[in-house]
Short mmCIF file of C-alpha atoms in Angstrom, two decimals:
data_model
loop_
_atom_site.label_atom_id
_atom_site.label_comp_id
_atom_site.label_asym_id
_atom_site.label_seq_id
_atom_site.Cartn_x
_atom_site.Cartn_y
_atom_site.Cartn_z
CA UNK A 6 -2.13 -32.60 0.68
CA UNK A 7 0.04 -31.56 3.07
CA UNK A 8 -0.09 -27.29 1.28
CA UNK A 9 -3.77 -27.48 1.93
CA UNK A 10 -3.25 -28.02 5.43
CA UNK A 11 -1.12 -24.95 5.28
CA UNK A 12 -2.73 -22.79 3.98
CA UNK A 13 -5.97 -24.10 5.61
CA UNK A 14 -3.01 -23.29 8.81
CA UNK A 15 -1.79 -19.94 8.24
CA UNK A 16 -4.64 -18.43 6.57
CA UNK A 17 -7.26 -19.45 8.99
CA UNK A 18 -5.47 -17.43 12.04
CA UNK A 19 -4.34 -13.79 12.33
CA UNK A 20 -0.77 -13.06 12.35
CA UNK A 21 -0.23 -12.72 16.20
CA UNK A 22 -1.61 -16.42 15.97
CA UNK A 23 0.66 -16.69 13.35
CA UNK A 24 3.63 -15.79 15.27
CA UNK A 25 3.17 -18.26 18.20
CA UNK A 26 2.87 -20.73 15.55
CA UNK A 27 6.20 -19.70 14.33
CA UNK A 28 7.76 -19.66 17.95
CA UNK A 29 6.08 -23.25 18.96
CA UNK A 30 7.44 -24.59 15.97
CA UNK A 31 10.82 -23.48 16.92
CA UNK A 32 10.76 -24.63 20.74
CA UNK A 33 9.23 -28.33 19.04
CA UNK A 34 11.65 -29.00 16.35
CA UNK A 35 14.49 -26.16 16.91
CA UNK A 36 13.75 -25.04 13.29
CA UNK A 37 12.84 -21.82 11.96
CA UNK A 38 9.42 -21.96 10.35
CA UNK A 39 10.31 -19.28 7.51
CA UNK A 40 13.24 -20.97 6.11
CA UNK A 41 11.50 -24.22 6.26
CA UNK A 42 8.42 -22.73 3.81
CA UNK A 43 11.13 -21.10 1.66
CA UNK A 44 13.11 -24.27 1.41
CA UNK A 45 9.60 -26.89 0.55
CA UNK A 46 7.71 -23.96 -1.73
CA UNK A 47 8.40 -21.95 -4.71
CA UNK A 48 7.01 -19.19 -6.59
CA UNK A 49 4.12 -16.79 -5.73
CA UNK A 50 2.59 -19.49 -3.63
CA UNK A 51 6.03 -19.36 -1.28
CA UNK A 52 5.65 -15.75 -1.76
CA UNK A 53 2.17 -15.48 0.14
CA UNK A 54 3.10 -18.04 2.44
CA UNK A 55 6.19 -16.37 3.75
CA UNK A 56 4.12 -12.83 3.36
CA UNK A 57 1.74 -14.38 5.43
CA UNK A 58 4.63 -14.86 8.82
CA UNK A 59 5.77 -11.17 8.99
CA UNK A 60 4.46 -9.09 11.53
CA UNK A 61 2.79 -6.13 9.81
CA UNK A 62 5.81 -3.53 10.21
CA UNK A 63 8.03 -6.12 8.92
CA UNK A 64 6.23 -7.66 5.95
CA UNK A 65 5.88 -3.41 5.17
CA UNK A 66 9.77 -2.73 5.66
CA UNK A 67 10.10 -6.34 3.40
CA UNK A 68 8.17 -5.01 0.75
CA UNK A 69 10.27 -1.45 0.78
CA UNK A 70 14.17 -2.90 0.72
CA UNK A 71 13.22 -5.11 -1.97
CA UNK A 72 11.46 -2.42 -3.90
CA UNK A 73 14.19 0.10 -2.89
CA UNK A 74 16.99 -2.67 -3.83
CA UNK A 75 15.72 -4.75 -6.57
CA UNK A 76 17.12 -4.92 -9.78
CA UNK A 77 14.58 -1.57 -10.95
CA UNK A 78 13.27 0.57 -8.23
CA UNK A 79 9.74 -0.30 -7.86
CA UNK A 80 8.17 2.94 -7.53
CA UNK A 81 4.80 1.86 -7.49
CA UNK A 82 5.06 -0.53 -4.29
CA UNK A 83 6.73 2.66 -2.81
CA UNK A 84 3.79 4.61 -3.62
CA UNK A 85 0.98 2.35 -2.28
CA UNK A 86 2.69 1.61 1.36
CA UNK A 87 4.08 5.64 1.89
CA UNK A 88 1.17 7.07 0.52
CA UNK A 89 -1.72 4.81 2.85
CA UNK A 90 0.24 4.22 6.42
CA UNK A 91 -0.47 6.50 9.44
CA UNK A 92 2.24 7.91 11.61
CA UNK A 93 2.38 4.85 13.84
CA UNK A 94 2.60 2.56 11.01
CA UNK A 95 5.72 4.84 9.55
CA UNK A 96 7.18 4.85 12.51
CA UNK A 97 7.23 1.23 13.00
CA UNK A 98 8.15 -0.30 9.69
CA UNK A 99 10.90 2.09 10.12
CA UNK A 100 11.71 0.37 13.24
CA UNK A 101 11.43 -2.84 11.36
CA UNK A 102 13.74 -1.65 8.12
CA UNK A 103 16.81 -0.57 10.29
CA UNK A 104 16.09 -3.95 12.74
CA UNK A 105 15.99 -6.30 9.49
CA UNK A 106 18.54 -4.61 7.58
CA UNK A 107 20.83 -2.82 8.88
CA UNK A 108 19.72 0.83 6.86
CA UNK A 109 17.94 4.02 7.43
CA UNK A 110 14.61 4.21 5.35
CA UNK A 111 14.80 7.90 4.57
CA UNK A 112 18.43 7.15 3.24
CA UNK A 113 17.59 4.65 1.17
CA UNK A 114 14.53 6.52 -0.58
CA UNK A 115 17.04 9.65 -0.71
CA UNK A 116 19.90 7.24 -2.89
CA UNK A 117 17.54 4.91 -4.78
CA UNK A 118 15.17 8.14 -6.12
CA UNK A 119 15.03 11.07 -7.10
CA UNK A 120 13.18 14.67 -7.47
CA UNK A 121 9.91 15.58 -6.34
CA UNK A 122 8.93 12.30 -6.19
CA UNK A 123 11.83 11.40 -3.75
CA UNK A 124 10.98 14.54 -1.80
CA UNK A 125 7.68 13.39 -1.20
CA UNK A 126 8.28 10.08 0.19
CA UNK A 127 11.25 11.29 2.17
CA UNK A 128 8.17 13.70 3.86
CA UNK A 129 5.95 10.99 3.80
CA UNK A 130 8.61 8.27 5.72
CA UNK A 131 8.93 11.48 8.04
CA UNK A 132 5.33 10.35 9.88
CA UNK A 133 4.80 14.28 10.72
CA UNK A 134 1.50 14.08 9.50
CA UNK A 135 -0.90 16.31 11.84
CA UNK A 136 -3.66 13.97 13.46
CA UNK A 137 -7.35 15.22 14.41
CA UNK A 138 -6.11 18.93 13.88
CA UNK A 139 -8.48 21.44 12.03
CA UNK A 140 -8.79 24.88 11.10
CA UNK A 141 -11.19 25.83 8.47
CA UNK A 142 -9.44 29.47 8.37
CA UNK A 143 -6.40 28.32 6.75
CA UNK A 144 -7.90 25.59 4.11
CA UNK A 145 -9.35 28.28 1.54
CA UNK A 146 -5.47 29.38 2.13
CA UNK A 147 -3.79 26.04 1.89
CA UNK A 148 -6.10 25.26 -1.69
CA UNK A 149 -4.91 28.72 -3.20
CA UNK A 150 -1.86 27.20 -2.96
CA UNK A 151 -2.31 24.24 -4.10
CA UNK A 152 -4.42 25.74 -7.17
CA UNK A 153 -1.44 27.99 -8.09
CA UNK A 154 1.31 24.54 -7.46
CA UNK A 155 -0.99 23.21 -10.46
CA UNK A 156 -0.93 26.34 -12.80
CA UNK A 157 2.72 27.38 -12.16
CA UNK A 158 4.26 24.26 -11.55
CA UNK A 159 7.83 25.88 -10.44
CA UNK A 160 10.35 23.55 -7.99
CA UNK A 161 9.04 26.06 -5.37
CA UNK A 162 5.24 25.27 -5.99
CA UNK A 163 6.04 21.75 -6.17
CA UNK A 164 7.45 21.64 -2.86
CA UNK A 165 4.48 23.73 -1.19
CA UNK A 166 2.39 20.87 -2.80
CA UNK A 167 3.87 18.18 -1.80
CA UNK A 168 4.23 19.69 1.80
CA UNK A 169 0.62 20.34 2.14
CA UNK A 170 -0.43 17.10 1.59
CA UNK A 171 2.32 15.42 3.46
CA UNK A 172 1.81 17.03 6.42
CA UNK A 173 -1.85 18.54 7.10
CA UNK A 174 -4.17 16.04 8.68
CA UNK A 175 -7.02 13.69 7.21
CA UNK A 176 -9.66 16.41 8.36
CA UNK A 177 -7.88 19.76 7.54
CA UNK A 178 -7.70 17.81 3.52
CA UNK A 179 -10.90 17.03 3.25
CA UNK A 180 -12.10 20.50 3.73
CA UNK A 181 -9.06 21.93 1.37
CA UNK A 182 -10.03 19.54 -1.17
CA UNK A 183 -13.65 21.18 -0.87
CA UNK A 184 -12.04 24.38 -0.78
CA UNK A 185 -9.81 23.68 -3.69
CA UNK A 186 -13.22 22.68 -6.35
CA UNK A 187 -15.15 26.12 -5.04
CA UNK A 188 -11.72 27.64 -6.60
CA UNK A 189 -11.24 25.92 -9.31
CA UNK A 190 -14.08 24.39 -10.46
CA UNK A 191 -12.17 21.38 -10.91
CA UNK A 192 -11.42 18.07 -8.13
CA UNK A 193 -8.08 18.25 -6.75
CA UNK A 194 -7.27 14.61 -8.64
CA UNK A 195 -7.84 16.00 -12.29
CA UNK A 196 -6.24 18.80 -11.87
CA UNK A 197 -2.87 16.75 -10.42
CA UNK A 198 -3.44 14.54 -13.40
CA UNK A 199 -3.69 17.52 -15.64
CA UNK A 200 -0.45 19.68 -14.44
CA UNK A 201 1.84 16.46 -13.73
CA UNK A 202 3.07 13.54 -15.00
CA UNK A 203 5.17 10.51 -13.89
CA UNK A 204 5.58 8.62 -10.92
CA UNK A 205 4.98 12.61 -8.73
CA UNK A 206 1.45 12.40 -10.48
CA UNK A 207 1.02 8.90 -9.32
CA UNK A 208 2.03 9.73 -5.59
CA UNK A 209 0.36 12.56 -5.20
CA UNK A 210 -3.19 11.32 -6.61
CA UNK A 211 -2.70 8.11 -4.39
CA UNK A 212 -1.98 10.72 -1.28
CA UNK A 213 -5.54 12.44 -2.02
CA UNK A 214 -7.50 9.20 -2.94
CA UNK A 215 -6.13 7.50 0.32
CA UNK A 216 -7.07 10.07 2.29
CA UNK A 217 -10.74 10.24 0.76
CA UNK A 218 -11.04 6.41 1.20
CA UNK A 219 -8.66 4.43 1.55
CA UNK A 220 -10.37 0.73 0.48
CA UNK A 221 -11.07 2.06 -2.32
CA UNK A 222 -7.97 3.23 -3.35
CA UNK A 223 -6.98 -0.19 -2.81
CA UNK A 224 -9.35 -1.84 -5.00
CA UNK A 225 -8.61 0.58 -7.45
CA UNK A 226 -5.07 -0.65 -7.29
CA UNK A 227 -5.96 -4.59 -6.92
CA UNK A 228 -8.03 -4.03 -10.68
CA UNK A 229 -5.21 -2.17 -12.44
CA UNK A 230 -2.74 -5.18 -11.48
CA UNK A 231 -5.03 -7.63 -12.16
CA UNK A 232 -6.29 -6.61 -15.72
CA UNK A 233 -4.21 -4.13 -16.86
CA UNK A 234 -0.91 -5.78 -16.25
CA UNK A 235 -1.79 -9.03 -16.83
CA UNK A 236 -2.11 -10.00 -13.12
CA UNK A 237 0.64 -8.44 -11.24
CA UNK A 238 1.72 -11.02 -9.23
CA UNK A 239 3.48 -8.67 -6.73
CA UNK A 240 1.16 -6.46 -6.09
CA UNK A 241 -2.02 -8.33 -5.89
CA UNK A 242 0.29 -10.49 -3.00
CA UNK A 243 1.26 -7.40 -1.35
CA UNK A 244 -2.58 -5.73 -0.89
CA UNK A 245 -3.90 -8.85 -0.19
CA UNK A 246 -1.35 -9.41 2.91
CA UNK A 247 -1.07 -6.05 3.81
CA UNK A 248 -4.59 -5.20 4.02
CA UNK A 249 -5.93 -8.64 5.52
CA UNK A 250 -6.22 -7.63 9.09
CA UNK A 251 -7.50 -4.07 8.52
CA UNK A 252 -9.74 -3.09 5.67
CA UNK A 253 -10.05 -5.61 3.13
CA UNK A 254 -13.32 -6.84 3.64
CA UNK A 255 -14.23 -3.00 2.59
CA UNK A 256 -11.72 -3.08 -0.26
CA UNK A 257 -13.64 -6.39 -1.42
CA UNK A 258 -16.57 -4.14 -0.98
CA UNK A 259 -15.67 -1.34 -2.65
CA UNK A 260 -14.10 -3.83 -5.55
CA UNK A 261 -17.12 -5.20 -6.40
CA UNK A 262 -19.28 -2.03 -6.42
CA UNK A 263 -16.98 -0.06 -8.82
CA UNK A 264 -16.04 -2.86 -11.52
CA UNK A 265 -19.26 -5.37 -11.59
CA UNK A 266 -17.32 -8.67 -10.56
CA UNK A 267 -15.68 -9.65 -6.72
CA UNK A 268 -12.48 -9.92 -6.04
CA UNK A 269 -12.73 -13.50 -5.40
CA UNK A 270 -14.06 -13.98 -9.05
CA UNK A 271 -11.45 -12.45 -10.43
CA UNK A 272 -8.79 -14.10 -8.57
CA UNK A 273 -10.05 -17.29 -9.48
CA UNK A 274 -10.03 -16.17 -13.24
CA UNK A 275 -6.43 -15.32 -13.18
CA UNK A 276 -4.71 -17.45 -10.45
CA UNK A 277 -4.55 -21.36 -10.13
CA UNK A 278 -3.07 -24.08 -8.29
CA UNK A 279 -2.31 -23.47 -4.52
CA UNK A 280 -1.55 -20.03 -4.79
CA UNK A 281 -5.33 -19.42 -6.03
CA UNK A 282 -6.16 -21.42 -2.90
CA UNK A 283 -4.03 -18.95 -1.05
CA UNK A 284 -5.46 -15.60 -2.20
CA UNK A 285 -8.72 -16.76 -2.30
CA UNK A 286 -8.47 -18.11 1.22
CA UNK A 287 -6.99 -14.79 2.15
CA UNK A 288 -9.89 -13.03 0.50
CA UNK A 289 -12.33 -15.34 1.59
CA UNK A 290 -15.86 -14.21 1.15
CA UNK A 291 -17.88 -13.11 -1.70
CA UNK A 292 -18.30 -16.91 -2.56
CA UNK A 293 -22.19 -16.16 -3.38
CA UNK A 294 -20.68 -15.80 -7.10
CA UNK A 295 -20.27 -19.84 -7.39
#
């Protein structure tokens, strides 16, 4: 069957491979290899497929217009990508949004959202996170702050929140986060979940659990939208790509240790046809289940 052999294809290389593949096949037969999987494949399987021939920064900026544009803002694709990419990755799918479309990604968030929640990615899509930079004399400061954001909850403390985790580096976090629980008593997570609701809540948790560890953030996400919404197409496609090149033999990892089954099992439970044969050849591994 001539999908086997493409997915067999496109899954089997990495995406730079991918790309010559793509620029070959134009030189050969002066066609573009996208449109000619859109045109011959349908559904989630053409959805992988095509997922699978963006470079990173693009497939990213993809996911974001569509999510920004669709028929209902999908705030939680907005969440996973702004909330887990470093500086250079912000910087270039930004690159890639106003090269594929035409439109300023900080614009767009600022029209299609709104509140806290819209100030937060706009800080986020700003890439002005600090790298490598500590100082332990100002954490004990920064998770007073943060302690009083979650008992006052005023615009004010909100934005002081949302700034400090925005913008202070991986390192300086970790030892606010510590800071925050000799406070409090209490992890930073429950008391976000605690003081705030709505898709704010679900940013800023996904902030602090990406910068704790980021795979497993992602299988966290990967087993909400496969069993509690009834396999979410979408976002199972999106991890999957997204993470395929960088960490998702840990997020398989991590998947399996914190909910019992792999990743590959459950895909197989929920998917079928070719596009199981996708994901699960995107996933490969963990086949010592079968």
């Amino acid at each position: 069957c001539e999908k086997d052999v493409l997915i067999e294809i496109l899954t089997q290389r990495c995406n730079s491979q991918r790309l010559m593949i793509a620029e070959a096949y134009r030189d050969m037969y002066n066609r573009d290899l996208i449109t000619d999987i859109k045109e011959n494949l349908s559904h989630h399987f053409k959805e992988v497929m095509v997922g699978l021939m963006y470079p990173p920064a693009s497939y990213d900026a993809h996911e974001l217009w569509h999510a920004l544009k669709g028929v209902d803002t999908e705030e939680k694709c907005l969440i996973d990508i702004l909330a887990s990419r470093s500086n250079t990755e912000i910087f270039q799918m930004k690159a890639a949004y106003l090269m594929q479309y035409n439109a300023d990604l900080q614009q767009d968030i600022d029209s299609e959202t709104s509140g806290h929640f819209r100030d937060t990615l706009v800080n986020l899509a700003q890439g002005t996170r600090m790298e490598g930079y500590v100082d332990p004399s100002t954490a004990a400061q920064d998770a007073m702050i943060l302690w009083e954001a979650c008992q006052q909850k005023s615009g004010e403390h909100k934005n002081m929140l949302q700034m400090i985790l925005c913008n202070r580096s991986h390192q300086q976090l970790w030892m606010v986060f510590q800071e925050f629980q000799n406070i409090s008593g209490q992890d930073i997570v429950d008391a976000i979940n605690e003081c705030y609701d709505g898709y704010f809540q679900e940013l800023l948790v996904a902030i602090v659990l990406c910068i704790r560890d980021k795979p497993s953030y992602f299988a966290y996400r990967l087993y909400n939208a496969i069993h509690d919404f009834g396999f979410h197409n979408k976002t199972v496609i999106r991890i999957l790509i997204a993470r395929s090149e960088i960490d998702l033999m840990n997020i398989r990892q991590r998947y399996k240790e914190r909910y019992g089954k792999s990743l590959f099992h459950d895909i197989k439970h929920f998917a079928s046809g070719h596009y199981e044969s996708a994901l699960l050849a995107i996933c490969a591994g963990d086949t010592e289940d079968y």
